[in-house]
CSV table of C-alpha atoms in Angstrom, one decimal:
chain,number,residue,atom,x,y,z
A,34,MET,CA,139.6,92.2,79.3
A,35,ASN,CA,137.8,90.2,81.9
A,36,ILE,CA,134.8,91.4,84.1
A,37,THR,CA,131.7,89.6,86.0
A,38,LEU,CA,128.3,90.2,83.7
A,39,ASN,CA,125.5,88.9,85.3
A,40,GLY,CA,127.2,86.8,87.9
A,41,GLU,CA,129.3,85.2,85.2
A,42,ALA,CA,132.9,85.7,83.9
A,43,SER,CA,132.9,87.1,80.8
A,44,GLU,CA,135.4,88.7,78.0
A,45,ILE,CA,135.1,92.0,76.2
A,46,ALA,CA,137.1,94.5,74.4
A,47,ASN,CA,138.7,96.9,76.1
A,48,GLN,CA,137.5,100.6,76.6
A,49,LEU,CA,134.0,99.5,75.9
A,50,ASN,CA,131.4,102.1,77.4
A,51,VAL,CA,127.7,100.7,78.4
A,52,THR,CA,126.3,101.8,75.2
A,53,GLN,CA,128.7,100.0,73.4
A,54,LEU,CA,128.5,97.1,75.6
A,55,LEU,CA,124.4,97.0,75.7
A,56,ASN,CA,124.7,97.1,71.7
A,57,ASP,CA,127.0,94.2,71.6
A,58,LEU,CA,124.9,92.3,73.8
A,59,SER,CA,121.6,93.3,71.6
A,60,LEU,CA,119.8,94.9,74.2
A,61,MET,CA,117.7,98.3,74.0
A,62,PRO,CA,118.8,100.7,76.7
A,63,ALA,CA,115.4,102.0,77.3
A,64,LYS,CA,114.4,98.4,78.6
A,65,VAL,CA,117.3,97.5,81.0
A,66,ALA,CA,118.8,98.9,83.8
A,67,VAL,CA,122.7,98.8,84.6
A,68,GLU,CA,124.5,98.7,87.8
A,69,VAL,CA,128.6,98.5,87.6
A,70,ASN,CA,130.2,97.6,91.1
A,71,LEU,CA,127.0,98.0,93.1
A,72,GLN,CA,126.1,101.6,91.6
A,73,ILE,CA,123.4,102.2,89.3
A,74,VAL,CA,124.5,103.7,85.9
A,75,PRO,CA,122.0,106.3,84.8
A,76,ARG,CA,121.0,105.9,81.3
A,77,SER,CA,122.3,109.2,80.5
A,78,VAL,CA,125.6,108.8,81.3
A,79,TYR,CA,125.9,105.3,79.4
A,80,SER,CA,128.1,106.5,76.9
A,81,LYS,CA,130.5,108.4,79.2
A,82,THR,CA,131.0,105.1,81.4
A,83,ILE,CA,133.8,103.3,80.5
A,84,ILE,CA,134.0,99.5,81.7
A,85,LYS,CA,137.4,98.7,83.5
A,86,ASP,CA,139.0,95.5,84.0
A,87,GLY,CA,137.5,93.4,86.7
A,88,ASP,CA,134.2,95.6,86.7
A,89,ARG,CA,130.9,93.5,88.0
A,90,ILE,CA,128.1,94.4,85.9
A,91,GLU,CA,124.2,93.6,86.6
A,92,ILE,CA,121.9,94.0,83.4
A,93,VAL,CA,118.2,93.7,84.6
A,94,ARG,CA,115.2,94.4,83.1
A,95,PHE,CA,111.4,93.8,84.1
A,96,ILE,CA,110.0,90.7,84.1
A,97,GLY,CA,106.3,89.3,85.4
A,98,GLY,CA,106.0,89.1,89.1
A,99,GLY,CA,103.5,89.5,91.9
B,6,MET,CA,64.0,107.1,83.7
B,7,LYS,CA,60.6,106.0,82.6
B,8,SER,CA,57.7,108.4,83.8
B,9,SER,CA,56.1,105.9,85.7
B,10,GLY,CA,59.6,106.1,88.1
B,11,LEU,CA,59.6,101.9,87.4
B,12,LEU,CA,62.8,100.4,86.3
B,13,ALA,CA,62.7,97.4,84.6
B,14,VAL,CA,64.7,94.5,85.9
B,15,GLY,CA,68.3,95.3,84.7
B,16,GLU,CA,67.4,98.8,83.2
B,17,ASN,CA,69.5,101.8,83.7
B,18,SER,CA,71.1,100.2,86.8
B,19,GLU,CA,74.5,101.3,86.1
B,20,ASN,CA,72.6,105.0,85.6
B,21,ILE,CA,71.9,105.0,89.2
B,22,GLN,CA,74.7,107.1,90.6
B,23,VAL,CA,76.2,106.3,93.9
B,24,GLN,CA,79.2,108.5,95.1
B,25,ASP,CA,82.8,107.4,96.1
B,26,LYS,CA,86.1,108.6,96.4
B,27,PRO,CA,88.7,107.2,93.9
B,28,LEU,CA,91.6,105.2,94.8
B,29,THR,CA,94.5,107.7,95.7
B,30,ILE,CA,98.1,106.4,96.3
B,31,ALA,CA,100.7,109.3,97.1
B,32,GLY,CA,98.5,111.5,95.3
B,33,ARG,CA,97.9,109.7,91.9
B,34,ILE,CA,94.2,108.5,91.4
B,35,PHE,CA,93.2,105.6,89.9
B,36,GLY,CA,89.8,104.3,88.8
B,37,SER,CA,89.9,100.6,89.6
B,38,ARG,CA,90.6,99.2,92.9
B,39,LEU,CA,92.0,96.0,91.6
B,40,ILE,CA,96.1,95.6,91.2
B,41,ILE,CA,97.1,92.5,89.3
B,42,GLY,CA,100.4,90.3,89.2
B,43,THR,CA,102.4,89.7,85.7
B,44,GLY,CA,103.7,86.2,87.2
B,45,LYS,CA,103.1,82.7,86.5
B,46,TYR,CA,101.1,83.5,83.3
B,47,LYS,CA,101.4,80.9,80.6
B,48,ASP,CA,102.8,83.9,78.7
B,49,TYR,CA,102.8,87.6,78.4
B,50,GLN,CA,100.0,87.7,75.7
B,51,GLN,CA,97.6,85.7,78.1
B,52,ASN,CA,98.9,88.3,81.1
B,53,ALA,CA,98.0,91.4,78.8
B,54,ASP,CA,94.3,89.6,78.0
B,55,ALA,CA,93.9,89.4,81.7
B,56,LEU,CA,94.8,92.5,82.5
B,57,THR,CA,92.3,94.3,79.9
B,58,ALA,CA,89.5,92.0,81.5
B,59,SER,CA,90.4,93.0,85.0
B,60,GLY,CA,90.4,96.8,84.3
B,61,ALA,CA,93.4,97.2,86.5
B,62,GLU,CA,95.4,100.2,85.8
B,63,ILE,CA,98.3,99.1,88.3
B,64,VAL,CA,100.2,95.8,87.7
B,65,THR,CA,103.0,94.1,89.9
B,66,VAL,CA,106.6,93.5,88.1
B,67,ALA,CA,109.6,92.3,89.4
B,68,MET,CA,113.1,93.0,88.5
B,69,ARG,CA,115.6,90.3,87.4
B,70,ARG,CA,119.0,89.5,85.1
B,71,VAL,CA,118.8,89.8,81.7
B,72,ASN,CA,119.2,86.4,80.0
B,73,LEU,CA,122.3,87.4,78.0
B,74,SER,CA,122.0,84.2,76.1
B,75,SER,CA,118.7,84.9,74.4
B,76,PRO,CA,118.3,88.6,74.4
B,77,ASP,CA,115.5,88.4,72.1
B,78,ASP,CA,113.4,86.6,74.5
B,79,PRO,CA,109.8,88.3,74.8
B,80,MET,CA,109.6,91.4,77.2
B,81,LEU,CA,107.1,92.3,79.3
B,82,VAL,CA,107.0,95.9,78.2
B,83,ASP,CA,106.3,94.5,74.6
B,84,TYR,CA,103.0,93.4,75.8
B,85,ILE,CA,102.0,96.0,78.8
B,86,ASN,CA,102.8,99.3,78.0
B,87,PRO,CA,104.3,100.9,80.9
B,88,GLU,CA,102.7,104.3,79.5
B,89,GLN,CA,99.1,103.0,79.7
B,90,VAL,CA,99.5,100.8,83.1
B,91,VAL,CA,101.4,101.8,86.3
B,92,PHE,CA,104.1,99.2,86.7
B,93,LEU,CA,104.5,98.6,90.2
B,94,PRO,CA,108.3,97.2,90.8
B,95,ASN,CA,108.2,94.7,93.6
B,96,THR,CA,111.0,93.4,95.6
B,97,ALA,CA,109.8,89.5,95.7
B,98,GLY,CA,112.7,87.2,96.4
B,99,CYS,CA,114.6,89.7,98.7
B,100,PHE,CA,115.1,88.7,102.3
B,101,THR,CA,117.2,91.9,103.6
B,102,GLY,CA,116.7,95.4,103.5
B,103,GLU,CA,119.9,96.2,101.5
B,104,ASP,CA,118.6,93.7,98.9
B,105,ALA,CA,115.3,95.2,98.3
B,106,VAL,CA,116.6,98.9,98.6
B,107,ARG,CA,119.0,97.9,95.7
B,108,THR,CA,116.6,96.0,93.4
B,109,LEU,CA,113.9,99.3,93.4
B,110,ARG,CA,116.9,101.8,92.8
B,111,LEU,CA,117.6,99.7,89.4
B,112,ALA,CA,113.7,99.6,89.0
B,113,ARG,CA,113.5,103.4,89.5
B,114,GLU,CA,116.3,103.8,86.7
B,115,ALA,CA,114.5,100.9,84.6
B,116,GLY,CA,111.2,102.5,84.9
B,117,GLY,CA,111.7,106.2,85.6
B,118,TRP,CA,109.3,106.1,88.7
B,119,SER,CA,109.3,106.0,92.5
B,120,LEU,CA,106.0,104.5,93.1
B,121,VAL,CA,107.3,100.7,94.6
B,122,LYS,CA,106.1,97.7,96.5
B,123,LEU,CA,108.5,96.5,99.1
B,124,GLU,CA,108.3,93.2,100.4
B,125,VAL,CA,110.8,91.8,102.5
B,126,LEU,CA,110.6,87.9,102.8
B,127,SER,CA,111.6,85.6,105.6
B,128,ASP,CA,111.1,81.7,105.5
B,129,PRO,CA,110.9,80.4,101.7
B,130,LYS,CA,108.2,78.0,103.4
B,131,HIS,CA,105.4,80.8,104.2
B,132,LEU,CA,107.0,83.5,102.7
B,133,TYR,CA,105.9,85.9,105.3
B,134,PRO,CA,107.4,89.1,105.5
B,135,ASP,CA,110.5,89.9,107.8
B,136,MET,CA,109.0,92.9,109.7
B,137,THR,CA,112.3,94.2,111.2
B,138,GLU,CA,113.6,94.3,107.8
B,139,THR,CA,111.0,95.5,106.1
B,140,MET,CA,111.0,98.4,108.6
B,141,ARG,CA,114.7,99.1,108.0
B,142,ALA,CA,114.2,99.3,104.4
B,143,ALA,CA,111.0,101.2,104.2
B,144,GLU,CA,112.9,103.6,106.1
B,145,MET,CA,115.9,103.6,103.8
B,146,LEU,CA,113.3,104.1,100.8
B,147,ILE,CA,111.5,106.6,101.9
B,148,LYS,CA,114.5,108.9,102.5
B,149,ASP,CA,115.9,107.8,99.2
B,150,GLY,CA,112.5,109.6,97.9
B,151,PHE,CA,110.4,106.5,97.0
B,152,ASP,CA,106.8,106.3,97.7
B,153,VAL,CA,106.3,102.9,99.4
B,154,MET,CA,103.6,100.6,99.2
B,155,VAL,CA,104.5,98.1,101.7
B,156,TYR,CA,103.6,94.5,101.9
B,157,CYS,CA,103.5,93.3,105.4
B,158,SER,CA,101.8,90.9,108.3
B,159,ASP,CA,98.6,91.5,109.3
B,160,ASP,CA,99.3,93.1,112.8
B,161,PRO,CA,97.9,96.5,113.4
B,162,VAL,CA,100.7,97.4,115.6
B,163,PHE,CA,103.3,96.9,112.4
B,164,ALA,CA,100.6,98.5,110.1
B,165,ARG,CA,100.9,101.4,112.4
B,166,LYS,CA,104.8,101.9,112.5
B,167,LEU,CA,104.9,101.7,108.8
B,168,GLU,CA,102.1,104.4,108.3
B,169,ASP,CA,104.2,106.5,110.8
B,170,LEU,CA,107.4,106.1,108.8
B,171,GLY,CA,105.5,107.4,105.8
B,172,CYS,CA,104.5,104.0,103.5
B,173,VAL,CA,101.8,105.5,101.2
B,174,ALA,CA,99.8,102.4,101.3
B,175,ILE,CA,99.6,99.3,103.8
B,176,MET,CA,99.6,96.0,102.5
B,177,PRO,CA,98.8,93.4,104.7
B,178,LEU,CA,98.6,89.5,103.8
B,179,GLY,CA,95.2,87.8,103.7
B,180,ALA,CA,96.9,84.5,103.7
B,181,PRO,CA,100.7,83.4,102.6
B,182,ILE,CA,101.6,84.5,99.3
B,183,GLY,CA,100.4,82.2,96.2
B,184,SER,CA,98.3,79.9,99.0
B,185,GLY,CA,94.6,81.3,97.6
B,186,LEU,CA,93.3,80.4,101.2
B,187,GLY,CA,91.4,83.6,101.6
B,188,ILE,CA,91.2,86.2,104.2
B,189,GLN,CA,92.3,84.6,107.3
B,190,ASN,CA,92.3,87.2,109.7
B,191,LYS,CA,89.2,89.4,109.3
B,192,VAL,CA,89.3,90.9,112.7
B,193,ASN,CA,93.1,92.1,112.2
B,194,ILE,CA,92.3,93.2,108.4
B,195,ARG,CA,89.1,95.3,110.1
B,196,LEU,CA,91.5,96.8,112.9
B,197,ILE,CA,94.3,98.0,110.0
B,198,VAL,CA,91.7,99.7,108.2
B,199,GLU,CA,89.8,101.3,111.0
B,200,GLN,CA,93.5,102.9,112.2
B,201,SER,CA,95.0,103.7,108.6
B,202,SER,CA,95.0,107.0,107.0
B,203,VAL,CA,96.7,105.8,103.9
B,204,PRO,CA,95.0,103.1,102.0
B,205,VAL,CA,95.2,99.6,103.2
B,206,ILE,CA,95.3,96.8,100.4
B,207,VAL,CA,95.3,93.1,101.2
B,208,ASP,CA,98.0,91.8,99.2
B,209,ALA,CA,98.7,88.0,98.9
B,210,GLY,CA,95.8,85.4,99.8
B,211,VAL,CA,92.9,86.0,97.7
B,212,GLY,CA,91.9,82.7,96.0
B,213,THR,CA,88.6,83.5,94.1
B,214,ALA,CA,86.4,86.3,93.5
B,215,SER,CA,84.2,86.0,96.9
B,216,GLU,CA,87.4,86.1,98.7
B,217,ALA,CA,88.1,89.6,96.7
B,218,ALA,CA,84.8,90.7,97.9
B,219,VAL,CA,85.4,89.8,101.6
B,220,ALA,CA,88.5,92.0,102.0
B,221,MET,CA,86.6,94.9,100.3
B,222,GLU,CA,83.8,94.5,102.6
B,223,LEU,CA,86.3,94.6,105.1
B,224,GLY,CA,86.6,98.1,104.1
B,225,CYS,CA,90.1,97.6,102.3
B,226,ASP,CA,90.5,100.5,99.7
B,227,ALA,CA,92.0,98.0,97.0
B,228,ILE,CA,93.2,94.0,96.7
B,229,ILE,CA,96.7,92.9,95.0
B,230,THR,CA,96.2,89.4,93.2
B,231,ASN,CA,98.1,87.4,91.0
B,232,THR,CA,98.2,83.7,91.2
B,233,ALA,CA,94.0,83.4,91.7
B,234,ILE,CA,93.9,84.8,88.4
B,235,ALA,CA,97.1,83.6,86.5
B,236,GLU,CA,96.4,80.0,87.8
B,237,ALA,CA,92.9,79.9,87.4
B,238,THR,CA,91.6,77.2,84.5
B,239,ASP,CA,90.5,80.2,82.5
B,240,PRO,CA,92.5,83.1,83.7
B,241,ILE,CA,90.8,85.7,81.2
B,242,ARG,CA,87.3,85.0,82.9
B,243,MET,CA,88.7,85.0,86.6
B,244,ALA,CA,90.2,88.6,85.8
B,245,LYS,CA,86.6,89.5,84.9
B,246,ALA,CA,85.2,87.7,87.8
B,247,MET,CA,87.7,89.7,90.2
B,248,LYS,CA,86.9,92.9,88.7
B,249,HIS,CA,83.3,92.4,89.7
B,250,ALA,CA,84.1,90.9,93.1
B,251,VAL,CA,86.2,94.0,94.0
B,252,ILE,CA,83.3,96.3,92.8
B,253,ALA,CA,80.7,94.3,94.5
B,254,GLY,CA,82.6,94.6,97.7
B,255,ARG,CA,83.4,98.0,97.7
B,256,GLU,CA,79.5,99.1,97.5
B,257,ALA,CA,78.5,96.6,100.1
B,258,TYR,CA,81.3,98.3,102.1
B,259,LEU,CA,79.8,101.8,101.4
B,260,ALA,CA,76.2,100.3,101.9
B,261,GLY,CA,76.8,98.9,105.1
B,262,ARG,CA,75.5,95.5,105.8
B,263,MET,CA,72.7,94.9,107.7
B,264,ALA,CA,73.1,93.8,111.8
B,265,ARG,CA,73.5,90.0,112.2
B,266,LYS,CA,70.7,88.6,114.2
B,267,LEU,CA,70.5,85.4,116.1
B,268,TYR,CA,67.1,84.3,114.8
B,269,ALA,CA,65.1,84.7,112.0
B,270,ASP,CA,63.2,88.0,111.1
B,271,PRO,CA,60.3,87.7,108.3
B,272,SER,CA,60.7,89.9,105.3
B,273,SER,CA,57.0,89.9,104.6
B,274,PRO,CA,55.2,91.6,107.1
B,275,LEU,CA,52.4,89.5,109.4
B,276,GLY,CA,49.6,91.9,109.3
B,277,GLY,CA,47.2,91.3,107.0
B,278,LEU,CA,47.5,87.7,106.8
B,279,ILE,CA,44.3,86.1,105.3
């Protein structure tokens, strides 16, 4: 299945939910925020949110800034 | 205090209490009037040390994509604890209202709080705020339940409009972001201070401690500085200097400075000369 992950074309397994995707990417859910097709996914529904073919996913975190 | 009533130099100076209201932003009370950035430091450890030296209780932070090729990169939150310091997410790098709103919604999800710093920029050369987009974004964010601290031009008219919209702090630039040129338009900053009933915070332009003091002497409620500390030769020491400058400037503002005079006025009495 093909998705766009942080702007890059990416291939992932079918039927992954957001929790599993973060796990596969070695990212801690508490330290990031996730957007699917411009919609924020609340942390409480990560495990219920199944990623679909063609989804555009952004995973962001806090970094240093002014 | 000694029974004589005389104080040795420096003795007990900390115990002489003068009243001041604490900085209050959207109902939150802060003990420090210095807000520091978290960009441009050598590393997060240096940033954390500067934060300690500065005594700041709020840090500005940015939202960016996770680097998926190196998920083990150091994270800001591993060095500065968001439960001890208020993270103020910014919208640096946003050039439209929609970009800014999108960024801050993500920040709210990542951090779980609604106090944010809105900045919508225009030309990368001067990073002056695009005030039309800033107004639009502020309106959207306030409707969405955010407490908006807003980076703005030093124009009292726009500052008033932003306050009327419901922004919780007005944050005019002292000089272009990262320029370190100091407070360029003291008249406008003073006018904004005088008319505002929410905190006025100089955001951008402070280059060294004396310039932070200038902003505070004008009556600003706080200052934000990033580059002045991060790009100092010794950031930790500059952080400490900023802490003292902000306190000094605030005290001088509350004290009320002497009148400016055109000619000399001797401090020692002329009567009784020998």
